[in-house]
Structure formats: C-alpha cells, structure tokens
XYZ file of C-alpha atoms in Angstrom:
297
model
C 122.553 96.389 107.780
C 121.393 95.353 111.581
C 118.062 93.858 112.041
C 115.530 95.533 114.703
C 116.166 92.009 116.723
C 120.287 92.426 116.533
C 119.661 96.239 117.687
C 117.210 96.001 120.386
C 117.315 92.411 121.858
C 120.234 90.839 121.088
C 122.428 92.639 123.447
C 120.415 91.520 126.337
C 121.508 88.026 125.740
C 124.422 89.036 128.035
C 124.328 88.488 131.370
C 125.731 92.012 132.133
C 123.451 93.793 130.078
C 120.543 91.856 131.836
C 122.146 92.953 135.155
C 122.287 96.781 133.468
C 118.776 96.602 132.610
C 117.416 95.677 135.721
C 119.796 98.663 137.232
C 118.103 100.926 134.996
C 114.431 99.857 135.627
C 114.883 100.197 139.372
C 116.462 103.420 139.011
C 114.135 104.745 136.657
C 111.316 104.175 138.660
C 112.631 105.792 141.713
C 114.321 108.259 139.704
C 111.265 109.493 138.176
C 109.828 109.778 141.714
C 112.444 111.517 143.105
C 113.177 113.702 140.685
C 109.871 115.558 140.691
C 110.216 116.009 144.337
C 113.251 117.546 143.458
C 112.044 119.712 140.941
C 108.837 120.962 142.754
C 110.619 121.911 145.818
C 113.607 123.717 143.883
C 116.096 121.067 145.231
C 117.689 120.083 141.996
C 121.057 121.985 142.467
C 121.344 120.779 145.718
C 120.879 117.283 144.539
C 123.904 117.711 142.820
C 125.901 119.051 145.263
C 124.947 116.003 147.394
C 125.973 113.856 144.227
C 129.072 115.222 144.588
C 129.603 115.062 148.072
C 129.670 111.403 147.840
C 133.136 111.167 146.661
C 135.355 111.176 149.542
C 132.679 108.638 151.273
C 133.669 106.126 148.376
C 137.671 106.888 148.205
C 138.008 106.194 152.044
C 135.704 103.576 152.259
C 138.027 102.073 149.480
C 141.151 102.630 151.137
C 140.251 101.283 154.347
C 137.258 98.906 153.966
C 138.415 97.752 150.370
C 135.911 97.449 147.337
C 133.279 95.254 148.188
C 129.860 97.520 147.046
C 128.682 97.455 150.639
C 131.789 99.580 151.823
C 131.481 101.609 149.081
C 127.558 102.326 149.615
C 128.520 102.775 153.612
C 131.340 105.230 152.594
C 129.039 107.144 150.124
C 125.934 107.169 152.328
C 127.816 108.546 155.182
C 129.403 111.411 153.003
C 126.145 112.431 151.575
C 124.386 112.374 155.128
C 127.037 114.325 156.485
C 127.002 116.802 153.879
C 122.841 116.854 153.981
C 123.436 117.146 157.889
C 126.155 119.739 157.606
C 124.220 121.910 155.242
C 121.332 122.007 157.503
C 123.501 123.051 160.512
C 125.219 125.768 158.907
C 121.846 127.251 157.498
C 120.363 127.018 161.115
C 123.113 128.491 163.332
C 124.235 130.744 160.933
C 123.092 133.673 158.234
C 124.119 131.338 155.013
C 121.467 129.926 153.059
C 120.591 126.329 152.366
C 121.896 126.551 148.859
C 125.303 128.486 149.698
C 125.777 126.045 152.269
C 125.327 123.290 150.099
C 127.349 124.904 147.428
C 130.389 125.517 149.901
C 130.224 121.930 151.375
C 130.120 120.624 147.907
C 132.966 121.754 147.022
C 134.891 120.948 150.026
C 134.015 117.238 149.889
C 134.722 116.934 146.429
C 138.009 118.296 146.598
C 138.663 115.931 149.768
C 137.350 113.190 147.341
C 139.666 114.265 144.916
C 142.799 114.659 146.942
C 141.983 110.878 148.617
C 141.999 109.531 145.435
C 145.344 111.181 143.867
C 147.025 110.206 147.087
C 146.266 106.969 146.824
C 147.929 106.653 143.362
C 147.681 103.554 141.179
C 145.707 101.523 144.403
C 142.578 102.828 143.636
C 140.427 103.657 140.240
C 137.278 105.211 140.621
C 136.926 106.367 137.167
C 133.597 104.193 136.823
C 132.108 105.606 139.628
C 132.633 109.122 137.904
C 131.413 108.312 134.867
C 129.307 105.058 135.152
C 130.057 101.244 134.123
C 126.984 99.020 133.257
C 129.660 96.118 132.874
C 130.682 96.494 136.465
C 127.104 96.232 137.971
C 126.913 93.216 140.046
C 124.518 91.138 141.778
C 125.150 93.288 144.718
C 124.413 96.494 143.106
C 121.091 95.454 141.822
C 120.135 94.822 145.529
C 121.275 97.899 146.537
C 118.921 99.404 143.593
C 116.042 97.398 144.152
C 116.358 98.700 148.532
C 116.213 101.870 147.135
C 113.631 101.749 144.560
C 111.383 100.115 147.062
C 112.374 102.469 149.785
C 111.333 105.173 147.644
C 108.137 103.890 146.149
C 106.840 102.805 149.970
C 107.874 106.536 150.886
C 105.313 107.939 148.281
C 102.557 105.298 149.065
C 102.682 106.396 152.657
C 103.564 109.913 152.803
C 102.231 111.091 149.116
C 99.520 113.740 150.611
C 102.462 115.444 152.898
C 104.637 115.341 150.153
C 102.591 116.948 148.044
C 101.350 119.890 150.485
C 104.865 120.231 151.941
C 106.086 120.934 147.896
C 103.190 122.915 146.989
C 102.312 124.866 150.198
C 105.003 124.363 152.980
C 103.162 127.452 155.101
C 100.046 125.253 155.017
C 101.508 121.951 155.844
C 103.380 123.425 158.894
C 100.279 125.557 159.977
C 98.370 121.937 160.141
C 100.841 120.428 162.367
C 103.105 118.903 159.561
C 106.908 118.478 160.281
C 108.563 120.372 157.355
C 111.806 119.974 158.380
C 111.550 116.394 158.996
C 110.133 115.657 155.553
C 112.784 117.937 153.859
C 115.197 115.837 155.651
C 113.682 112.660 154.654
C 113.867 113.813 150.825
C 117.511 114.546 151.249
C 117.982 111.126 152.656
C 116.199 109.340 149.788
C 117.922 111.018 147.501
C 121.063 110.098 148.576
C 119.953 106.416 148.911
C 119.144 106.725 145.312
C 122.381 108.216 144.295
C 124.478 105.832 146.211
C 122.518 102.739 144.177
C 122.924 104.685 140.910
C 126.649 105.140 141.191
C 128.018 101.649 139.484
C 125.650 102.267 136.585
C 125.725 105.798 136.372
C 128.104 107.229 137.913
C 128.943 110.306 140.532
C 128.888 113.172 138.238
C 125.954 111.990 136.328
C 123.854 109.777 138.261
C 121.325 112.837 139.326
C 120.848 113.152 135.390
C 118.300 110.174 135.236
C 116.651 112.212 138.358
C 116.439 115.629 137.304
C 116.190 115.413 133.390
C 113.228 113.288 133.287
C 111.193 115.370 135.743
C 111.976 118.762 134.353
C 110.876 117.447 130.915
C 107.628 116.389 132.244
C 107.147 119.338 133.952
C 106.750 120.945 130.466
C 103.920 118.787 129.454
C 101.705 119.150 132.094
C 100.149 120.965 135.068
C 98.569 117.770 137.027
C 100.759 115.851 139.697
C 99.677 112.397 138.864
C 100.533 112.916 134.842
C 103.983 114.163 136.153
C 104.716 111.728 138.102
C 103.871 108.852 135.405
C 105.763 111.069 132.678
C 108.717 111.488 134.762
C 108.915 107.675 135.484
C 108.217 106.830 131.907
C 110.803 109.094 130.493
C 113.194 107.645 132.923
C 112.692 104.286 132.127
C 112.638 104.660 128.292
C 115.742 107.029 128.335
C 117.613 104.227 130.648
C 116.964 101.340 128.552
C 117.542 103.067 125.179
C 120.946 104.662 126.811
C 121.914 101.140 127.605
C 121.663 99.940 123.990
C 123.423 103.045 122.540
C 126.268 102.375 125.250
C 126.185 98.661 124.046
C 126.945 99.598 120.334
C 128.587 102.889 120.384
C 130.909 101.859 122.825
C 130.505 104.817 125.327
C 130.238 104.985 129.227
C 126.683 103.778 130.486
C 126.045 107.131 132.544
C 126.887 109.513 129.696
C 124.703 107.512 127.237
C 121.515 107.326 129.393
C 122.025 111.024 130.299
C 122.512 111.947 126.738
C 119.379 110.559 125.619
C 117.456 111.897 128.242
C 119.097 115.345 126.974
C 117.529 114.755 123.726
C 113.897 114.146 125.217
C 114.288 117.453 127.198
C 115.193 119.232 123.905
C 112.111 118.118 122.302
C 110.277 118.873 125.492
C 111.381 122.441 125.611
C 110.793 122.933 121.812
C 107.655 121.070 121.033
C 105.588 121.077 124.152
C 102.367 122.241 123.067
C 101.568 124.129 126.178
C 105.109 125.277 127.647
C 107.308 124.878 124.859
C 109.391 127.517 122.645
C 107.274 127.319 119.576
C 103.973 127.795 121.388
C 105.529 130.541 123.321
C 107.130 132.065 120.427
C 103.593 131.613 118.501
C 101.810 133.360 121.175
C 103.951 136.075 121.785
C 103.749 136.888 117.709
C 100.078 136.757 117.886
C 99.896 139.243 120.942
C 102.383 141.605 119.148
C 99.876 141.683 116.233
C 97.411 142.344 118.049
C 98.580 145.537 119.806
C 99.718 146.662 116.404
C 96.307 146.462 114.971
C 94.556 147.732 118.190
C 92.479 150.855 117.396
C 93.231 153.750 118.734
C-alpha cells in the first residue's frame, strides 16, 4: 500500500519530473489563457489544424539542422506561421472560408510531415514529438516554455481590453478603430508559440488539449470572463500536474495522461455543472414539460 508521500511527493524527487513539473506549470498558465481566447473566438478547430501543421517544420529542421531544441523550435514555428499566413491569404484572395482554408492546409502540411519522417527512415524518430515525453524535457525546453508563457501573460496584461472587445463584439471593436485583423493574427502567433513550446512534454497531437479542454470545461461553469480565465488556468495547472503523476506511476505518455485527466474533468463539468450541465438541463426540460402538461385549457 503506497503512502500519500510516495504517490504525490516522491516522484518529484527526480530531476526529470521536476523539469516536467516546471514545464506543466508554465504551459498550464499560458494554455489556460490562450484556450479561453480560442474557445470564445470559435478558433478551437483552427488551433488543432495549426498544431498538426507543425510536423513538417519539425521534420525538415531535424534533417537539415539537427535535433537541437532551438532548431526544432525554429522549424515548427516557421511551419505554424506559414500555415497561418497561408490560410489568411487564401481566405482574403479567394472565396474559401477561413476554417476550410485551415483544414485544407492542415491536411497538406500533416501529409508533408509524415512524408518527411517516412523518407528519413531510421535517421529520425519523432514519436515523442507526436505523443509527448516528459522524460525528454530539457533545460532548453523549459526556457522555451518560460518565454511562451511570459509572452502570453504580457500580451493579456497589455491588450486585455482589446482582446475582450474583439472576442465578444468584433464589429464594434473595428468600428472604434481597433485593428481586428492584426489582433487576430497575433492570437494565432501566440497559439503557435505555445504549441511549439509544448511539443516535448505534450506532443503535436495532444498539445492543444492542454489549451482547449480546460477552457471548454470552465466555460460550463461561469459567464464572467475573469472567473472563466481563472478556472481555465486552474484546471490546466491541476490537470497537468495530476497527469504527470499518472504518467509516472502508470507508465504512459505524458501528453496522453494529461489530456485524459483533463478529459475526466470535462466530463464531470458537462454532466454536473449547476447551470449548464446535462443534469441541470434535463431537470429543467422535465419541469417545463410538467408545466405544459398541467397548464389548464
């Protein structure tokens, strides 16, 4: 029988778990903030497309520049920004809508990434970039996480009012002189930076889960933006730390473990939220149904 100390404290005696914890905390803060923006602006699926489009940049950087974190970061950042800019140009210059442009480019970029990896054969093994590997989090990775998190927090502090207005009422924001297109592109750049920083711990496939799932869960509990941001960041932090512990004890990929923990909280929120949960909705529908049945003619 394991003690609480052995379950919750002892794993963090290892240096790799300490680095993983630091990365989880940094990414939890920035991911919780970014996720709320993506959910409110209905960009969650576009964020997923951006995440998958990072793969060819990683593969190309690995083959040309080597396996250093800085090289992989540069390659992934280039690919993510290229996909974002490309989708914007396609939307601006053709009749294709933004989500369709993202979807098309995501498929092309992801296919190119798989082609690069398969062509390289045994020279390149990017499985931990696909699924996450807390054992591989290095000091350089932590610096990337710290830079992405600091940039995200600073952006929220400096542009909070603009971000809120553009998210809830983009027409009014533009009418008052706001640069909606520039702000929209800035959000995509922040998303790309955070996704790249999360690659080592979370993986390309699951990195966006640390951003979207806490925000969606928090969205079920409150209508106030300040509370929404706090709940999203809190859920991301707790889910990341608990996910790391589950990964350590069970022996599964850290990215998958974190997303599964966050997914469990989302299910609880979807079912039990006192205002927007399924149970509350069913009770309300049942009461309204009885009211209709008992209304006198």
